[in-house]
Tab-separated table of C-alpha atoms in Angstrom:
chain	number	residue	atom	x	y	z
A	1	MET	CA	-32.541	-1.696	-10.772
A	2	HIS	CA	-31.048	-1.278	-14.796
A	3	SER	CA	-31.110	-3.925	-17.072
A	4	ILE	CA	-27.523	-4.986	-18.086
A	5	LYS	CA	-26.668	-5.600	-21.283
A	6	PRO	CA	-23.863	-8.868	-23.096
A	7	VAL	CA	-20.520	-7.055	-24.290
A	8	ALA	CA	-18.020	-8.580	-26.470
A	9	HIS	CA	-15.737	-10.745	-25.222
A	10	ASP	CA	-13.140	-8.599	-26.178
A	11	ALA	CA	-14.564	-5.094	-25.080
A	12	PRO	CA	-12.339	-2.167	-22.605
A	13	ARG	CA	-11.814	-3.471	-19.401
A	14	VAL	CA	-12.733	-0.510	-16.933
A	15	LEU	CA	-11.759	-0.154	-13.440
A	16	VAL	CA	-14.153	2.730	-12.498
A	17	LEU	CA	-13.521	4.495	-9.173
A	18	MET	CA	-15.806	6.623	-7.123
A	19	ALA	CA	-14.956	8.163	-4.003
A	20	ILE	CA	-18.433	8.301	-1.780
A	21	PHE	CA	-19.297	10.007	1.527
A	22	ASN	CA	-23.082	10.167	2.200
A	23	GLY	CA	-24.236	10.239	-1.018
A	24	ALA	CA	-27.105	7.644	-0.940
A	25	ARG	CA	-29.679	9.794	-2.296
A	26	TRP	CA	-27.882	10.222	-5.490
A	27	LEU	CA	-25.898	7.087	-5.847
A	28	GLY	CA	-28.997	4.400	-7.374
A	29	GLU	CA	-28.683	6.167	-10.681
A	30	GLN	CA	-25.019	6.864	-10.161
A	31	LEU	CA	-24.469	2.990	-9.556
A	32	ASP	CA	-27.539	2.562	-12.451
A	33	SER	CA	-25.713	4.155	-15.303
A	34	ILE	CA	-22.349	2.884	-14.823
A	35	LEU	CA	-23.257	-1.011	-15.170
A	36	GLY	CA	-25.666	0.349	-18.264
A	37	GLN	CA	-22.139	1.412	-19.900
A	38	GLU	CA	-22.614	0.199	-23.739
A	39	ARG	CA	-19.309	-1.755	-25.729
A	40	VAL	CA	-17.028	-1.813	-21.964
A	41	HIS	CA	-16.582	-4.857	-19.167
A	42	VAL	CA	-16.770	-2.562	-15.685
A	43	THR	CA	-15.347	-3.180	-12.536
A	44	PHE	CA	-16.055	-1.262	-9.791
A	45	PHE	CA	-13.357	0.168	-6.906
A	46	ALA	CA	-14.736	2.124	-4.158
A	47	ALA	CA	-13.595	3.737	-0.886
A	48	ASP	CA	-15.809	5.617	2.051
A	49	ASP	CA	-15.036	8.597	4.029
A	50	GLY	CA	-16.727	7.853	6.699
A	51	SER	CA	-20.696	8.008	5.576
A	52	VAL	CA	-23.663	7.665	7.879
A	53	ASP	CA	-26.776	7.189	5.633
A	54	GLY	CA	-26.004	3.738	3.310
A	55	SER	CA	-24.136	4.783	1.051
A	56	VAL	CA	-21.943	1.530	0.903
A	57	ALA	CA	-24.596	-0.607	1.402
A	58	LEU	CA	-26.097	0.752	-1.195
A	59	VAL	CA	-22.572	0.381	-3.601
A	60	GLU	CA	-22.405	-3.515	-2.198
A	61	GLN	CA	-26.743	-4.472	-3.104
A	62	ARG	CA	-26.083	-2.758	-6.328
A	63	MET	CA	-22.346	-3.891	-7.292
A	64	GLY	CA	-22.125	-6.931	-6.519
A	65	SER	CA	-19.917	-9.887	-9.349
A	66	ARG	CA	-19.071	-6.156	-10.009
A	67	LEU	CA	-16.759	-5.205	-7.032
A	68	ALA	CA	-13.283	-5.935	-7.757
A	69	ALA	CA	-12.595	-5.959	-4.152
A	70	PRO	CA	-13.987	-4.613	-0.609
A	71	VAL	CA	-15.720	-1.069	-0.447
A	72	LEU	CA	-12.200	0.827	1.255
A	73	GLN	CA	-13.746	2.004	4.795
A	74	GLY	CA	-13.045	5.412	6.741
A	75	VAL	CA	-10.010	5.721	7.926
A	76	GLY	CA	-11.339	7.862	10.796
A	77	ARG	CA	-10.180	11.096	9.696
A	78	GLN	CA	-11.736	12.327	6.328
A	79	LEU	CA	-10.209	12.372	3.949
A	80	GLY	CA	-12.082	15.211	1.473
A	81	ALA	CA	-12.913	14.537	-2.356
A	82	ALA	CA	-8.826	14.383	-3.278
A	83	GLY	CA	-7.629	12.657	-0.569
A	84	ASN	CA	-10.243	9.826	-1.165
A	85	PHE	CA	-9.236	9.556	-4.626
A	86	LEU	CA	-6.205	9.475	-4.213
A	87	ARG	CA	-6.843	6.555	-1.695
A	88	LEU	CA	-8.160	5.229	-4.584
A	89	LEU	CA	-5.748	4.940	-7.015
A	90	ARG	CA	-3.015	4.057	-4.723
A	91	GLU	CA	-4.729	0.250	-4.029
A	92	ALA	CA	-6.167	0.044	-7.044
A	93	ARG	CA	-5.750	-3.462	-8.433
A	94	LEU	CA	-4.786	-2.626	-12.219
A	95	GLU	CA	-4.026	-6.153	-13.445
A	96	GLY	CA	-6.121	-7.087	-16.059
A	97	HIS	CA	-7.757	-3.726	-17.058
A	98	ASP	CA	-7.400	-0.799	-20.013
A	99	PHE	CA	-8.822	1.862	-18.444
A	100	VAL	CA	-9.311	3.325	-15.206
A	101	ALA	CA	-11.760	6.015	-15.180
A	102	LEU	CA	-12.532	8.304	-12.014
A	103	ALA	CA	-16.796	8.628	-11.171
A	104	ASP	CA	-18.514	10.824	-8.755
A	105	GLN	CA	-20.763	9.209	-6.621
A	106	ASP	CA	-23.593	11.719	-7.398
A	107	ASP	CA	-23.054	11.682	-11.949
A	108	VAL	CA	-25.452	10.155	-14.419
A	109	TRP	CA	-23.467	8.553	-17.250
A	110	LEU	CA	-24.360	8.746	-20.408
A	111	PRO	CA	-24.055	4.789	-22.309
A	112	ARG	CA	-21.315	5.399	-24.771
A	113	ARG	CA	-19.665	8.123	-22.458
A	114	LEU	CA	-16.403	4.284	-21.495
A	115	SER	CA	-16.554	3.140	-25.321
A	116	GLN	CA	-16.385	6.694	-26.036
A	117	ALA	CA	-13.120	7.549	-24.044
A	118	ALA	CA	-11.524	4.292	-25.196
A	119	ALA	CA	-12.320	4.741	-28.600
A	120	ARG	CA	-10.110	9.072	-28.528
A	121	LEU	CA	-7.388	6.998	-26.064
A	122	ALA	CA	-6.686	4.400	-29.599
A	123	SER	CA	-7.216	6.702	-31.843
A	124	THR	CA	-4.894	10.173	-30.685
A	125	GLY	CA	-2.933	7.216	-29.131
A	126	ALA	CA	-2.910	9.733	-25.893
A	127	ASP	CA	-2.583	7.773	-22.586
A	128	GLY	CA	-5.242	10.160	-20.175
A	129	TYR	CA	-8.551	11.563	-21.188
A	130	SER	CA	-10.813	13.874	-20.764
A	131	SER	CA	-14.434	15.349	-21.601
A	132	ASP	CA	-16.967	18.498	-21.601
A	133	ALA	CA	-20.044	18.201	-19.206
A	134	LEU	CA	-22.796	18.551	-19.035
A	135	ALA	CA	-24.853	20.319	-15.722
A	136	PHE	CA	-27.598	19.932	-14.948
A	137	TRP	CA	-29.953	21.255	-12.495
A	138	PRO	CA	-32.727	19.659	-10.282
A	139	ASP	CA	-34.943	21.825	-12.015
A	140	GLY	CA	-34.368	20.668	-14.975
A	141	ARG	CA	-32.105	22.380	-16.683
A	142	LYS	CA	-28.847	21.990	-18.545
A	143	ARG	CA	-25.775	23.392	-19.312
A	144	ARG	CA	-22.760	22.218	-20.979
A	145	LEU	CA	-19.047	22.688	-20.029
A	146	GLY	CA	-16.770	23.714	-22.322
A	147	LYS	CA	-13.479	22.162	-21.677
A	148	ALA	CA	-12.722	21.433	-24.632
A	149	HIS	CA	-10.302	24.157	-25.700
A	150	PRO	CA	-5.685	24.315	-26.627
A	151	GLN	CA	-3.724	23.311	-24.016
A	152	ARG	CA	-0.931	25.674	-22.868
A	153	ARG	CA	2.761	25.176	-22.074
A	154	PHE	CA	1.457	25.634	-18.898
A	155	ASP	CA	-2.124	25.036	-17.870
A	156	HIS	CA	-1.256	21.431	-16.278
A	157	LEU	CA	-0.545	24.097	-13.103
A	158	PHE	CA	-2.760	26.401	-13.533
A	159	GLU	CA	-6.236	24.420	-13.430
A	160	PRO	CA	-6.977	20.739	-14.467
A	161	ALA	CA	-8.391	18.643	-17.343
A	162	GLY	CA	-12.251	19.377	-16.276
A	163	PRO	CA	-14.056	17.779	-14.606
A	164	GLY	CA	-12.099	14.460	-12.630
A	165	CYS	CA	-15.751	12.689	-13.089
A	166	THR	CA	-14.935	12.605	-16.681
A	167	TYR	CA	-11.269	11.272	-16.800
A	168	VAL	CA	-10.273	8.245	-17.800
A	169	LEU	CA	-6.531	7.119	-17.849
A	170	THR	CA	-4.255	3.658	-19.930
A	171	VAL	CA	-3.672	1.609	-17.251
A	172	ALA	CA	-0.379	2.712	-18.278
A	173	LEU	CA	-0.738	6.274	-17.217
A	174	ALA	CA	-1.971	5.296	-13.695
A	175	ARG	CA	0.356	2.441	-12.984
A	176	ALA	CA	2.757	4.954	-13.697
A	177	LEU	CA	0.947	7.793	-11.643
A	178	GLN	CA	-0.095	5.156	-8.763
A	179	GLN	CA	3.902	4.358	-7.655
A	180	GLU	CA	4.463	8.015	-7.280
A	181	LEU	CA	1.846	8.940	-4.791
A	182	THR	CA	3.373	5.012	-2.774
A	183	ARG	CA	6.821	6.381	-3.151
A	184	GLU	CA	6.592	9.688	-0.776
A	185	PRO	CA	2.396	9.478	0.279
A	186	GLN	CA	3.915	12.917	2.240
A	187	ARG	CA	4.191	14.949	-0.372
A	188	PHE	CA	0.666	14.901	-2.136
A	189	ASP	CA	-0.934	16.380	1.316
A	190	GLY	CA	-2.756	19.916	0.991
A	191	ILE	CA	-3.293	18.739	-2.581
A	192	GLY	CA	-7.348	20.436	-3.005
A	193	TYR	CA	-8.290	18.450	-5.945
A	194	HIS	CA	-6.944	15.134	-7.527
A	195	ASP	CA	-8.088	16.081	-11.306
A	196	TRP	CA	-4.993	18.926	-11.104
A	197	LEU	CA	-2.931	16.602	-9.901
A	198	VAL	CA	-3.640	13.709	-12.324
A	199	TYR	CA	-3.350	16.609	-15.073
A	200	ALA	CA	-0.202	17.402	-13.589
A	201	PHE	CA	1.287	14.321	-13.232
A	202	ALA	CA	0.748	13.653	-16.909
A	203	ARG	CA	1.593	16.181	-18.070
A	204	THR	CA	5.278	16.699	-16.268
A	205	HIS	CA	6.159	12.611	-16.938
A	206	ALA	CA	5.264	13.064	-21.644
A	207	PHE	CA	1.707	11.758	-21.097
A	208	ARG	CA	-0.219	12.817	-23.762
A	209	TRP	CA	-3.855	14.258	-22.774
A	210	HIS	CA	-6.686	14.610	-24.834
A	211	ILE	CA	-9.959	17.090	-23.764
A	212	ASP	CA	-13.104	15.493	-25.751
A	213	ALA	CA	-15.504	17.935	-26.650
A	214	GLU	CA	-18.170	15.701	-26.981
A	215	PRO	CA	-19.982	15.148	-23.410
A	216	GLY	CA	-19.868	12.074	-21.705
A	217	VAL	CA	-21.298	12.956	-18.022
A	218	LEU	CA	-24.182	14.837	-16.745
A	219	TYR	CA	-22.518	16.568	-13.439
A	220	ARG	CA	-25.332	16.838	-11.323
A	221	GLN	CA	-25.374	20.351	-9.609
A	222	HIS	CA	-26.839	20.757	-5.766
A	223	GLY	CA	-25.539	22.570	-2.457
A	224	GLN	CA	-23.101	20.064	-1.551
A	225	ASN	CA	-21.278	19.595	-3.945
A	226	GLU	CA	-17.604	20.753	-3.290
A	227	LEU	CA	-17.584	23.542	-5.877
A	228	GLY	CA	-19.839	22.680	-8.705
A	229	ALA	CA	-20.128	24.130	-11.997
A	230	ASN	CA	-18.726	28.429	-12.393
A	231	PHE	CA	-22.169	28.958	-13.045
A	232	GLY	CA	-24.311	31.563	-11.116
A	233	ALA	CA	-23.432	33.521	-7.733
A	234	GLY	CA	-22.682	30.472	-5.846
A	235	GLY	CA	-19.551	29.192	-8.612
A	236	ILE	CA	-18.293	32.105	-8.625
A	237	SER	CA	-18.703	33.121	-4.747
A	238	ARG	CA	-16.828	29.612	-4.311
A	239	ARG	CA	-14.211	30.747	-6.842
A	240	TRP	CA	-13.234	34.067	-5.771
A	241	GLY	CA	-12.947	33.529	-2.364
A	242	ARG	CA	-9.635	30.372	-3.228
A	243	LEU	CA	-8.234	33.443	-5.731
A	244	THR	CA	-8.418	36.393	-3.484
A	245	SER	CA	-7.603	33.967	0.148
A	246	GLY	CA	-4.272	33.190	-1.367
A	247	TRP	CA	-5.621	29.306	-0.910
A	248	PHE	CA	-5.105	28.833	-5.047
A	249	ARG	CA	-1.868	30.264	-5.435
A	250	GLN	CA	-0.376	28.209	-3.160
A	251	GLN	CA	-2.242	25.067	-5.102
A	252	VAL	CA	-0.631	26.300	-7.532
A	253	LEU	CA	2.453	26.490	-5.951
A	254	GLN	CA	2.356	22.944	-5.211
A	255	VAL	CA	1.919	21.353	-7.679
A	256	GLY	CA	5.063	23.030	-9.530
A	257	GLY	CA	7.574	22.410	-7.125
A	258	LEU	CA	6.148	18.434	-6.826
A	259	TRP	CA	7.801	17.275	-9.689
A	260	PRO	CA	10.804	19.660	-12.192
A	261	GLY	CA	10.319	20.587	-15.370
A	262	ASP	CA	10.333	23.886	-17.766
A	263	HIS	CA	8.575	26.050	-14.760
A	264	SER	CA	10.425	26.440	-12.701
A	265	GLY	CA	10.889	30.283	-13.320
A	266	LEU	CA	6.976	30.684	-13.625
A	267	ALA	CA	7.797	29.634	-9.691
A	268	ALA	CA	9.798	31.560	-8.824
A	269	ARG	CA	7.509	34.339	-10.124
A	270	MET	CA	4.080	33.753	-8.422
A	271	ARG	CA	6.161	32.172	-5.021
A	272	ARG	CA	7.602	36.646	-5.023
A	273	LEU	CA	4.403	38.811	-6.626
A	274	ALA	CA	6.637	41.270	-6.718
A	275	TRP	CA	5.629	43.768	-9.229
A	276	ARG	CA	7.639	42.853	-11.595
A	277	ASP	CA	6.778	39.323	-11.261
A	278	ARG	CA	2.803	40.734	-11.806
A	279	PHE	CA	3.883	41.965	-15.328
A	280	TRP	CA	5.440	39.238	-16.546
A	281	LEU	CA	2.471	36.600	-15.591
A	282	ALA	CA	0.246	38.608	-16.311
A	283	TRP	CA	2.131	38.224	-20.321
A	284	ALA	CA	2.600	34.998	-19.796
A	285	ALA	CA	-1.005	34.588	-18.649
A	286	ARG	CA	-1.739	33.444	-22.392
A	287	HIS	CA	0.402	29.901	-21.394
A	288	CYS	CA	-1.458	29.256	-18.085
A	289	ARG	CA	-5.288	29.089	-19.212
A	290	ARG	CA	-6.568	26.947	-21.643
A	291	ARG	CA	-9.288	28.801	-22.591
A	292	LEU	CA	-8.912	33.546	-24.105
A	293	ARG	CA	-11.102	34.109	-21.190
A	294	ASP	CA	-9.970	32.723	-18.221
A	295	GLN	CA	-6.233	33.583	-19.990
A	296	LEU	CA	-7.784	37.012	-19.468
A	297	ALA	CA	-8.837	36.967	-16.774
A	298	LEU	CA	-5.853	35.811	-14.766
A	299	ALA	CA	-3.460	38.435	-16.113
A	300	ALA	CA	-6.278	40.997	-14.589
A	301	MET	CA	-6.169	39.335	-11.453
A	302	LEU	CA	-2.422	38.976	-11.343
A	303	LEU	CA	-2.628	43.172	-12.374
A	304	LEU	CA	-5.342	44.002	-10.328
A	305	ARG	CA	-3.589	42.686	-7.027
A	306	VAL	CA	-6.660	39.932	-6.563
A	307	LEU	CA	-4.741	37.128	-6.813
A	308	ARG	CA	-2.766	37.308	-3.501
């Protein structure tokens, strides 16, 4: 078990939200890395999605007095990672905290992951933070996930700001999002990725977002990742299937339809996808993805009618 170091009284106060589902195999290491965060006060709030492997008991035993509230129990049907995180964001008690961080159950946080995020948010004046991550495999391999590319006008409609496990929000952003999620929760049914939704909300509601090139998270890769890093045949195959099945386009349309903005014309073209729309969207791809390689791939998939 990790030894907890003393923290200054005026250190940032961070509420960590974790969605849990049968993660006992990795939870201990991740919880220790959260408890070992330097220069921040950490409290913890978790929601379980029907685990049967003792995950809830492990969280309760390991986190002890750091629990902000009892672990939310399953609701009788599986919500999935996105639904479980949205549940946490709706029900979290934000009073007394400066920041809210999202945590996956199977990663490992570097010791200054939270203090680094708090410092970047303070220095940039942003309300949302994400970062590069270091993907790692059981055989010891590591590979950097580079996400710190310049933000584009419509990138929030087509992708998240990076892995949700790197997200840290100011309480101002978290509270605004919480109010939105609570007002009409049924509007968010079918959202595939909570991190995409959080980023889109921030960008469409005039909250600034900072993407940090300095990794703070070791992003574990294993057979049970919901999506995982975009490396190797498995990661590429999963993403290809979502692009060619119509799932990705449906998500773009759902996210784009949640809040008004200057993207209504783009959304209408994505809905029709006639030839003239495909050409227009291919030309506009430079505004829709942050990385040049992804811009070119999106344009090619539109023109070749791969994107359904």
